[in-house]
Short mmCIF file of C-alpha atoms and ligand atoms in Angstrom, two decimals:
data_model
loop_
_atom_site.label_atom_id
_atom_site.label_comp_id
_atom_site.label_asym_id
_atom_site.label_seq_id
_atom_site.Cartn_x
_atom_site.Cartn_y
_atom_site.Cartn_z
CA MET A 1 10.34 12.22 22.81
CA SER A 2 13.10 9.63 23.04
CA ASN A 3 16.14 9.88 20.78
CA ILE A 4 15.50 6.35 19.53
CA LYS A 5 14.18 6.41 15.98
CA ALA A 6 12.43 3.56 14.17
CA ALA A 7 14.40 2.56 11.09
CA ILE A 8 13.56 0.16 8.28
CA THR A 9 16.37 -2.39 8.24
CA ALA A 10 15.11 -5.03 5.75
CA VAL A 11 12.57 -5.33 2.94
CA GLY A 12 10.78 -8.24 1.23
CA GLY A 13 8.11 -8.58 -1.43
CA TYR A 14 5.94 -11.05 -3.28
CA VAL A 15 3.47 -11.00 -6.17
CA PRO A 16 1.61 -14.03 -7.54
CA ASP A 17 2.71 -15.53 -10.87
CA TYR A 18 -0.49 -15.01 -12.85
CA ILE A 19 -0.34 -11.81 -14.96
CA LEU A 20 -3.62 -10.16 -15.91
CA THR A 21 -2.70 -7.89 -18.83
CA ASN A 22 -4.71 -5.07 -20.40
CA GLN A 23 -5.05 -7.27 -23.46
CA ILE A 24 -6.74 -10.02 -21.42
CA LEU A 25 -9.04 -7.41 -19.81
CA GLU A 26 -10.03 -6.19 -23.29
CA LYS A 27 -11.63 -9.61 -23.78
CA MET A 28 -13.42 -9.54 -20.41
CA VAL A 29 -14.97 -6.03 -20.35
CA ASP A 30 -15.55 -3.11 -22.71
CA THR A 31 -12.14 -1.45 -22.36
CA ASN A 32 -8.86 -1.10 -24.20
CA ASP A 33 -5.15 -0.92 -23.50
CA GLU A 34 -4.93 2.71 -24.66
CA TRP A 35 -7.68 3.90 -22.26
CA ILE A 36 -6.24 2.02 -19.28
CA THR A 37 -2.68 3.14 -19.97
CA THR A 38 -3.45 6.83 -20.48
CA ARG A 39 -5.99 7.08 -17.62
CA THR A 40 -4.14 5.01 -15.03
CA GLY A 41 -0.60 4.07 -16.17
CA ILE A 42 -1.37 0.38 -15.56
CA LYS A 43 -0.28 -2.30 -18.05
CA GLU A 44 -0.70 -5.44 -15.99
CA ARG A 45 -1.51 -6.71 -12.49
CA ARG A 46 -0.91 -9.97 -10.60
CA ILE A 47 -3.74 -12.19 -9.43
CA LEU A 48 -3.67 -14.98 -6.81
CA LYS A 49 -5.70 -17.69 -8.47
CA GLU A 50 -5.31 -20.70 -6.18
CA GLU A 51 -8.45 -21.61 -4.29
CA GLY A 52 -8.35 -21.29 -0.51
CA LYS A 53 -5.37 -18.92 -0.45
CA GLY A 54 -5.96 -15.47 0.98
CA SER A 55 -3.94 -12.39 1.90
CA SER A 56 -1.97 -14.40 4.48
CA PHE A 57 -0.50 -16.49 1.66
CA LEU A 58 0.89 -13.30 0.10
CA ALA A 59 2.00 -11.93 3.48
CA ILE A 60 3.83 -15.14 4.41
CA LYS A 61 5.69 -15.20 1.08
CA ALA A 62 6.82 -11.56 1.45
CA ALA A 63 7.86 -12.11 5.08
CA GLU A 64 9.74 -15.31 4.25
CA GLN A 65 11.66 -13.50 1.53
CA LEU A 66 12.65 -10.77 4.00
CA ILE A 67 13.67 -13.32 6.64
CA LYS A 68 15.83 -15.28 4.19
CA LYS A 69 17.47 -12.19 2.68
CA SER A 70 18.34 -10.61 6.01
CA ASN A 71 19.20 -13.79 7.96
CA LEU A 72 16.64 -12.83 10.55
CA ASP A 73 15.74 -15.37 13.23
CA PRO A 74 11.91 -15.19 13.26
CA LYS A 75 11.93 -16.13 16.97
CA GLU A 76 13.40 -12.66 17.65
CA ILE A 77 10.43 -10.82 16.14
CA ASP A 78 8.40 -9.07 18.87
CA LEU A 79 5.37 -7.99 16.85
CA VAL A 80 3.84 -8.79 13.46
CA ILE A 81 1.42 -6.25 12.01
CA VAL A 82 -0.48 -7.22 8.86
CA ALA A 83 -1.86 -4.13 7.16
CA THR A 84 -4.72 -5.36 4.99
CA ALA A 85 -8.13 -4.42 3.66
CA THR A 86 -8.80 -8.03 2.65
CA PRO A 87 -8.24 -10.23 5.73
CA ASP A 88 -8.40 -13.99 5.19
CA MET A 89 -11.54 -14.39 7.27
CA LYS A 90 -13.78 -12.58 9.69
CA ALA A 91 -13.17 -13.08 13.40
CA ALA A 92 -9.76 -14.77 12.97
CA SER A 93 -6.69 -12.52 12.84
CA THR A 94 -4.75 -12.83 9.58
CA ALA A 95 -1.65 -11.56 11.39
CA ALA A 96 -1.80 -14.33 14.02
CA TYR A 97 -1.86 -16.99 11.32
CA THR A 98 0.92 -15.27 9.37
CA ALA A 99 3.16 -14.89 12.43
CA THR A 100 2.82 -18.56 13.35
CA GLN A 101 3.45 -19.74 9.80
CA ILE A 102 6.71 -17.76 9.50
CA GLY A 103 7.97 -19.02 12.87
CA ALA A 104 7.51 -15.75 14.79
CA VAL A 105 6.49 -17.81 17.78
CA ASN A 106 7.47 -15.20 20.38
CA ALA A 107 5.57 -12.35 18.73
CA PHE A 108 2.14 -10.94 19.31
CA SER A 109 0.31 -9.84 16.21
CA PHE A 110 -2.66 -7.93 14.87
CA ASP A 111 -4.27 -6.72 11.66
CA LEU A 112 -4.47 -3.03 10.84
CA GLU A 113 -7.11 -1.72 8.42
CA ALA A 114 -7.20 1.74 6.92
CA ALA A 115 -7.92 0.85 3.27
CA CYS A 116 -5.13 2.05 0.95
CA SER A 117 -3.49 3.92 3.85
CA SER A 118 -3.15 0.74 5.95
CA PHE A 119 0.59 0.35 5.41
CA LEU A 120 1.29 4.07 5.97
CA PHE A 121 -0.64 4.03 9.26
CA GLY A 122 1.14 0.75 10.10
CA MET A 123 4.48 2.53 9.71
CA SER A 124 3.34 5.09 12.28
CA THR A 125 2.17 2.32 14.64
CA ALA A 126 5.35 0.26 14.31
CA ALA A 127 7.50 3.36 14.83
CA ALA A 128 5.61 4.38 17.97
CA TYR A 129 6.17 0.91 19.51
CA ILE A 130 9.89 1.05 18.66
CA GLU A 131 10.30 4.63 19.95
CA SER A 132 8.64 3.58 23.22
CA GLY A 133 11.58 1.23 23.80
CA ARG A 134 9.28 -1.72 24.54
CA TYR A 135 9.92 -3.69 21.33
CA LYS A 136 13.02 -4.15 19.19
CA LYS A 137 11.92 -5.99 16.06
CA ILE A 138 8.61 -5.29 14.39
CA LEU A 139 7.61 -6.90 11.12
CA LEU A 140 5.12 -4.76 9.19
CA ILE A 141 3.53 -6.50 6.23
CA GLY A 142 1.15 -4.93 3.70
CA ALA A 143 -0.85 -7.66 1.94
CA ASP A 144 -4.00 -7.57 -0.14
CA LYS A 145 -5.83 -10.05 -2.30
CA ASN A 146 -8.00 -7.44 -3.98
CA SER A 147 -9.20 -9.95 -6.57
CA SER A 148 -11.31 -11.47 -3.76
CA PHE A 149 -13.78 -8.57 -3.86
CA ILE A 150 -13.50 -7.24 -7.41
CA ASP A 151 -16.27 -7.74 -9.96
CA TYR A 152 -14.51 -8.78 -13.16
CA LYS A 153 -17.53 -7.53 -15.11
CA ASP A 154 -17.12 -3.96 -13.78
CA ARG A 155 -14.66 -2.06 -15.95
CA ALA A 156 -14.54 0.83 -13.48
CA THR A 157 -12.74 -1.28 -10.87
CA CYS A 158 -11.36 -4.49 -12.41
CA ILE A 159 -8.75 -2.63 -14.45
CA ILE A 160 -7.25 -0.97 -11.37
CA PHE A 161 -6.65 -3.53 -8.66
CA GLY A 162 -4.11 -6.34 -8.25
CA ASP A 163 -2.83 -8.71 -5.55
CA GLY A 164 0.51 -8.57 -3.75
CA ALA A 165 2.42 -8.13 -0.51
CA GLY A 166 5.48 -6.34 0.84
CA ALA A 167 7.19 -6.53 4.21
CA VAL A 168 9.58 -4.31 6.17
CA LEU A 169 11.41 -4.80 9.46
CA PHE A 170 11.50 -1.88 11.90
CA GLU A 171 14.32 -1.69 14.46
CA PRO A 172 15.59 1.00 16.86
CA ASN A 173 18.25 3.37 15.54
CA ASP A 174 20.22 5.85 17.67
CA GLU A 175 22.07 7.51 14.77
CA GLY A 176 19.10 9.55 13.60
CA PHE A 177 17.95 7.27 10.76
CA GLY A 178 14.34 6.15 10.47
CA LEU A 179 10.94 7.79 10.77
CA GLN A 180 11.31 11.56 11.28
CA ASP A 181 7.80 12.98 11.00
CA GLU A 182 4.25 12.09 10.00
CA TYR A 183 1.02 13.84 9.12
CA LEU A 184 -1.94 11.42 9.07
CA ARG A 185 -5.59 12.27 8.42
CA SER A 186 -9.04 10.73 7.92
CA ASN A 187 -12.54 11.90 7.00
CA GLY A 188 -15.47 9.50 7.26
CA GLU A 189 -17.56 11.56 4.85
CA GLY A 190 -15.59 9.84 2.10
CA ARG A 191 -16.95 6.39 2.90
CA GLU A 192 -19.80 6.48 0.38
CA PHE A 193 -17.42 6.97 -2.57
CA LEU A 194 -15.35 3.80 -2.14
CA GLN A 195 -16.70 0.73 -0.38
CA ALA A 196 -17.89 -2.86 -0.62
CA THR A 197 -21.28 -2.23 0.96
CA PHE A 198 -22.45 -5.78 1.71
CA GLY A 199 -20.52 -8.44 3.57
CA GLY A 200 -19.58 -6.33 6.59
CA SER A 201 -21.46 -5.92 9.88
CA SER A 202 -23.80 -3.15 8.64
CA TYR A 203 -25.17 -5.18 5.79
CA PRO A 204 -24.47 -8.93 5.91
CA ILE A 205 -24.72 -10.61 2.51
CA THR A 206 -28.13 -11.96 1.58
CA ALA A 207 -29.04 -14.11 -1.40
CA ASP A 208 -30.50 -11.03 -3.16
CA THR A 209 -27.53 -8.74 -2.57
CA PHE A 210 -25.18 -11.53 -3.60
CA HIS A 211 -27.00 -11.89 -6.93
CA GLU A 212 -26.89 -8.12 -7.40
CA GLY A 213 -23.12 -8.20 -6.80
CA LYS A 214 -23.30 -5.75 -3.88
CA HIS A 215 -20.49 -7.51 -2.02
CA TYR A 216 -18.06 -6.29 -4.68
CA VAL A 217 -16.11 -3.06 -4.31
CA PHE A 218 -17.74 0.07 -5.71
CA GLN A 219 -15.87 3.27 -6.48
CA ASP A 220 -16.98 6.73 -7.61
CA GLY A 221 -13.67 7.11 -9.42
CA LYS A 222 -13.93 10.83 -10.23
CA THR A 223 -14.65 11.89 -6.64
CA VAL A 224 -11.96 9.62 -5.20
CA PHE A 225 -9.53 10.88 -7.83
CA LYS A 226 -10.16 14.56 -6.98
CA ASN A 227 -9.80 13.96 -3.25
CA ALA A 228 -6.68 11.84 -3.72
CA VAL A 229 -4.96 14.45 -5.87
CA PHE A 230 -5.75 17.30 -3.50
CA ASN A 231 -5.07 15.53 -0.21
CA MET A 232 -1.97 13.50 -1.06
CA ALA A 233 -0.26 16.57 -2.48
CA ASP A 234 -1.42 18.67 0.48
CA VAL A 235 0.05 16.39 3.17
CA ALA A 236 3.30 15.84 1.26
CA GLU A 237 3.69 19.61 0.98
CA LYS A 238 2.96 20.06 4.70
CA ILE A 239 5.61 17.47 5.67
CA LEU A 240 8.18 19.23 3.49
CA GLU A 241 7.38 22.65 4.95
CA ARG A 242 7.35 21.42 8.54
CA ASN A 243 10.76 19.79 8.14
CA GLN A 244 12.19 22.61 6.02
CA LEU A 245 12.99 20.23 3.20
CA SER A 246 13.61 21.61 -0.27
CA GLN A 247 13.27 19.59 -3.50
CA GLU A 248 17.06 19.00 -3.47
CA ASP A 249 16.83 17.43 0.00
CA ILE A 250 14.35 14.76 -1.14
CA SER A 251 15.76 11.55 -2.58
CA TRP A 252 12.50 9.73 -3.36
CA LEU A 253 8.74 10.10 -3.36
CA VAL A 254 7.19 6.78 -2.30
CA ALA A 255 3.53 7.29 -3.21
CA HIS A 256 0.58 4.92 -3.12
CA GLN A 257 0.14 3.41 -6.59
CA ALA A 258 -3.55 4.00 -7.37
CA ASN A 259 -3.26 6.01 -10.56
CA LYS A 260 -0.15 7.39 -12.30
CA ARG A 261 -1.93 10.71 -12.79
CA ILE A 262 -2.42 11.07 -9.00
CA ILE A 263 1.26 10.30 -8.37
CA ASP A 264 2.36 12.75 -11.08
CA ALA A 265 0.11 15.47 -9.61
CA THR A 266 1.63 14.94 -6.14
CA ALA A 267 5.17 15.06 -7.53
CA SER A 268 4.39 18.18 -9.52
CA ARG A 269 2.86 19.97 -6.49
CA ILE A 270 6.09 19.43 -4.51
CA LYS A 271 8.07 20.23 -7.69
CA LEU A 272 9.87 16.90 -7.73
CA ASP A 273 11.58 15.59 -10.84
CA ASP A 274 10.25 12.29 -12.31
CA SER A 275 13.61 10.64 -11.67
CA LYS A 276 12.91 10.86 -7.92
CA VAL A 277 9.45 9.29 -8.10
CA MET A 278 9.22 5.54 -7.42
CA MET A 279 6.79 3.93 -9.86
CA ASN A 280 5.72 0.31 -10.43
CA ILE A 281 1.99 0.76 -11.03
CA GLN A 282 2.51 -0.38 -14.63
CA LYS A 283 3.41 -3.89 -13.35
CA TYR A 284 1.11 -4.40 -10.38
CA GLY A 285 -1.80 -1.92 -10.52
CA ASN A 286 -3.22 -0.87 -7.16
CA THR A 287 -2.32 -3.52 -4.56
CA THR A 288 -3.85 -1.44 -1.70
CA SER A 289 -1.73 -2.12 1.44
CA ALA A 290 1.15 -3.57 -0.58
CA THR A 291 1.96 -0.61 -2.86
CA LEU A 292 4.43 1.18 -0.56
CA PRO A 293 6.48 -1.88 0.56
CA LEU A 294 6.50 -3.26 -3.00
CA LEU A 295 8.02 0.04 -4.14
CA LEU A 296 10.72 -0.28 -1.47
CA HIS A 297 11.28 -3.87 -2.57
CA ASP A 298 11.66 -2.92 -6.25
CA TYR A 299 13.87 0.13 -5.56
CA GLU A 300 15.89 -1.23 -2.60
CA SER A 301 19.14 -1.57 -4.57
CA GLN A 302 18.99 2.14 -5.49
CA LEU A 303 18.45 3.36 -1.93
CA LYS A 304 21.38 4.79 0.02
CA LYS A 305 21.94 5.35 3.72
CA GLY A 306 20.77 8.87 4.57
CA ASP A 307 18.33 9.18 1.63
CA ASN A 308 15.26 11.25 2.52
CA LEU A 309 12.06 9.42 1.56
CA ILE A 310 8.64 11.06 1.46
CA PHE A 311 5.81 8.52 1.70
CA ALA A 312 2.25 9.50 0.75
CA ALA A 313 -1.00 7.53 0.52
CA PHE A 314 -4.72 8.05 0.07
CA GLY A 315 -7.52 5.52 0.42
CA GLY A 316 -11.07 4.58 1.27
CA GLY A 317 -12.71 6.01 4.35
CA PHE A 318 -11.23 8.51 3.41
CA THR A 319 -7.79 7.99 4.96
CA TRP A 320 -4.56 9.67 3.92
CA GLY A 321 -1.21 10.97 5.07
CA SER A 322 2.47 11.49 4.54
CA ILE A 323 5.58 10.25 6.34
CA TYR A 324 9.17 11.50 6.21
CA LEU A 325 11.74 8.72 6.73
CA LYS A 326 15.55 8.73 6.54
CA TRP A 327 16.80 5.49 4.95
CA ALA A 328 19.14 3.54 7.24
CA TYR A 329 21.29 1.26 5.08
CA ASN A 330 23.06 0.60 1.78
CA SER A 331 22.11 -2.71 0.22
O1 UT7 B 1 -6.47 3.42 -3.87
C1 UT7 B 1 -7.69 3.96 -3.46
C2 UT7 B 1 -7.93 5.23 -4.09
N1 UT7 B 1 -8.39 5.05 -5.45
C3 UT7 B 1 -8.01 5.91 -6.37
O2 UT7 B 1 -7.24 6.78 -6.08
C4 UT7 B 1 -8.65 5.83 -7.73
C5 UT7 B 1 -9.11 7.20 -8.16
N2 UT7 B 1 -9.81 7.23 -9.42
C6 UT7 B 1 -9.22 6.96 -10.63
O3 UT7 B 1 -8.08 6.54 -10.68
C7 UT7 B 1 -9.99 7.27 -11.88
O4 UT7 B 1 -11.13 8.01 -11.56
C8 UT7 B 1 -10.38 6.03 -12.72
C9 UT7 B 1 -9.15 5.41 -13.34
C10 UT7 B 1 -11.09 5.02 -11.84
C11 UT7 B 1 -11.32 6.46 -13.85
O5 UT7 B 1 -10.70 7.44 -14.64
P1 UT7 B 1 -11.46 8.79 -15.02
O6 UT7 B 1 -10.55 9.56 -15.88
O7 UT7 B 1 -11.92 9.44 -13.74
O8 UT7 B 1 -12.66 8.23 -15.90
P2 UT7 B 1 -14.22 8.44 -15.67
O9 UT7 B 1 -14.72 7.54 -14.60
O10 UT7 B 1 -14.53 9.89 -15.57
O11 UT7 B 1 -14.74 7.95 -17.06
C12 UT7 B 1 -14.46 8.63 -18.27
C13 UT7 B 1 -15.08 7.86 -19.41
C14 UT7 B 1 -16.55 7.51 -19.18
O12 UT7 B 1 -17.21 7.54 -20.44
P3 UT7 B 1 -18.09 8.80 -20.87
O13 UT7 B 1 -19.13 8.94 -19.81
O14 UT7 B 1 -17.12 9.96 -20.91
O15 UT7 B 1 -18.60 8.38 -22.20
C15 UT7 B 1 -16.49 6.09 -18.68
O16 UT7 B 1 -17.68 5.38 -18.93
O17 UT7 B 1 -14.41 6.62 -19.58
C16 UT7 B 1 -15.34 5.53 -19.47
N3 UT7 B 1 -14.67 4.42 -18.79
C17 UT7 B 1 -13.94 3.51 -19.44
N4 UT7 B 1 -13.64 3.35 -20.74
C18 UT7 B 1 -12.85 2.31 -21.09
C19 UT7 B 1 -14.65 4.14 -17.46
N5 UT7 B 1 -13.91 3.05 -17.25
C20 UT7 B 1 -13.45 2.63 -18.46
C21 UT7 B 1 -12.63 1.58 -18.89
N6 UT7 B 1 -12.35 1.45 -20.19
N7 UT7 B 1 -12.10 0.68 -18.01
#
């Protein structure tokens, strides 16, 4: 292992303007604010309404915000990774379009898909490239337009998901800041519990399946919930043990925002006080690949150089994991 670590050196974020509140959802499906709030912690989510705009629109906005804030010359970016479960189109890379639009003309780029763990696995990928010494500036963007495959007549899913994007820049650090350890897992037996069955290569959409709404996302919420609670807490605990970190050593839990009860269960398993748990699910719902960078974006001003961050995520597939990262700067 080299002594170069991969540190996050800048953060950006973007959510669309349109706010879909619980009150609006009450008029669309048989639900109510009280049920949604107590079962999920969500009050509102953002939706990208404009026709013809996909996840790249969100990704570009988040990246542009990062570039402006940090005075980064996009020509210096070596690699752009777009973590997304909702690419703009089939066959054409969303990352390639994003990179060109933001002026990263000297970068190569690719999409990375691991459902709600896409950004977490992207952190591992970006860090490995940096640690190899081959690349110096990697832009990792998590972007999802979940509204593109949600059935707004299905109360089991439409209350949960929202659209958004967050971006981070990874750079080499020789002072010990950056990604310290990771524990990443997957289990394909989970696929049947969370998927959009039609529209992929197994089952292309037909007129019949379209009318039956089988291209929309389906979730067996209870099973996903149980697996998320067990596995996210399990990997976070493993990372703590392996790095001999006590509760006092941890500055923040940065957990995927799928359900407040899952985040609370993870925090409670590692005995972490609420004040150390980043939370913005009430504003954005589950933005899939964007939850982790949007947390960093919202909490950036509170982060201090040397803070120990524990990331954790769980998603479709199943995919899940935890990452331990030492924050590299004061903002
Ligand atoms: O990011 C990817 C990973 N995804 C997740 O981690 C999501 C994991 N799952 C969850 O967050 C939860 O399972 C949900 C929020 C999706 C559902 O919460 P739950 O506590 O598991 O509810 P449930 O599905 O067991 O439903 C309980 C009751 C049912 O009624 P009965 O059978 O008890 O009469 C549902 O029909 O609540 C009913 N229900 C609703 N009621 C009002 C289900 N959805 C709604 C709704 N509004 N939107």
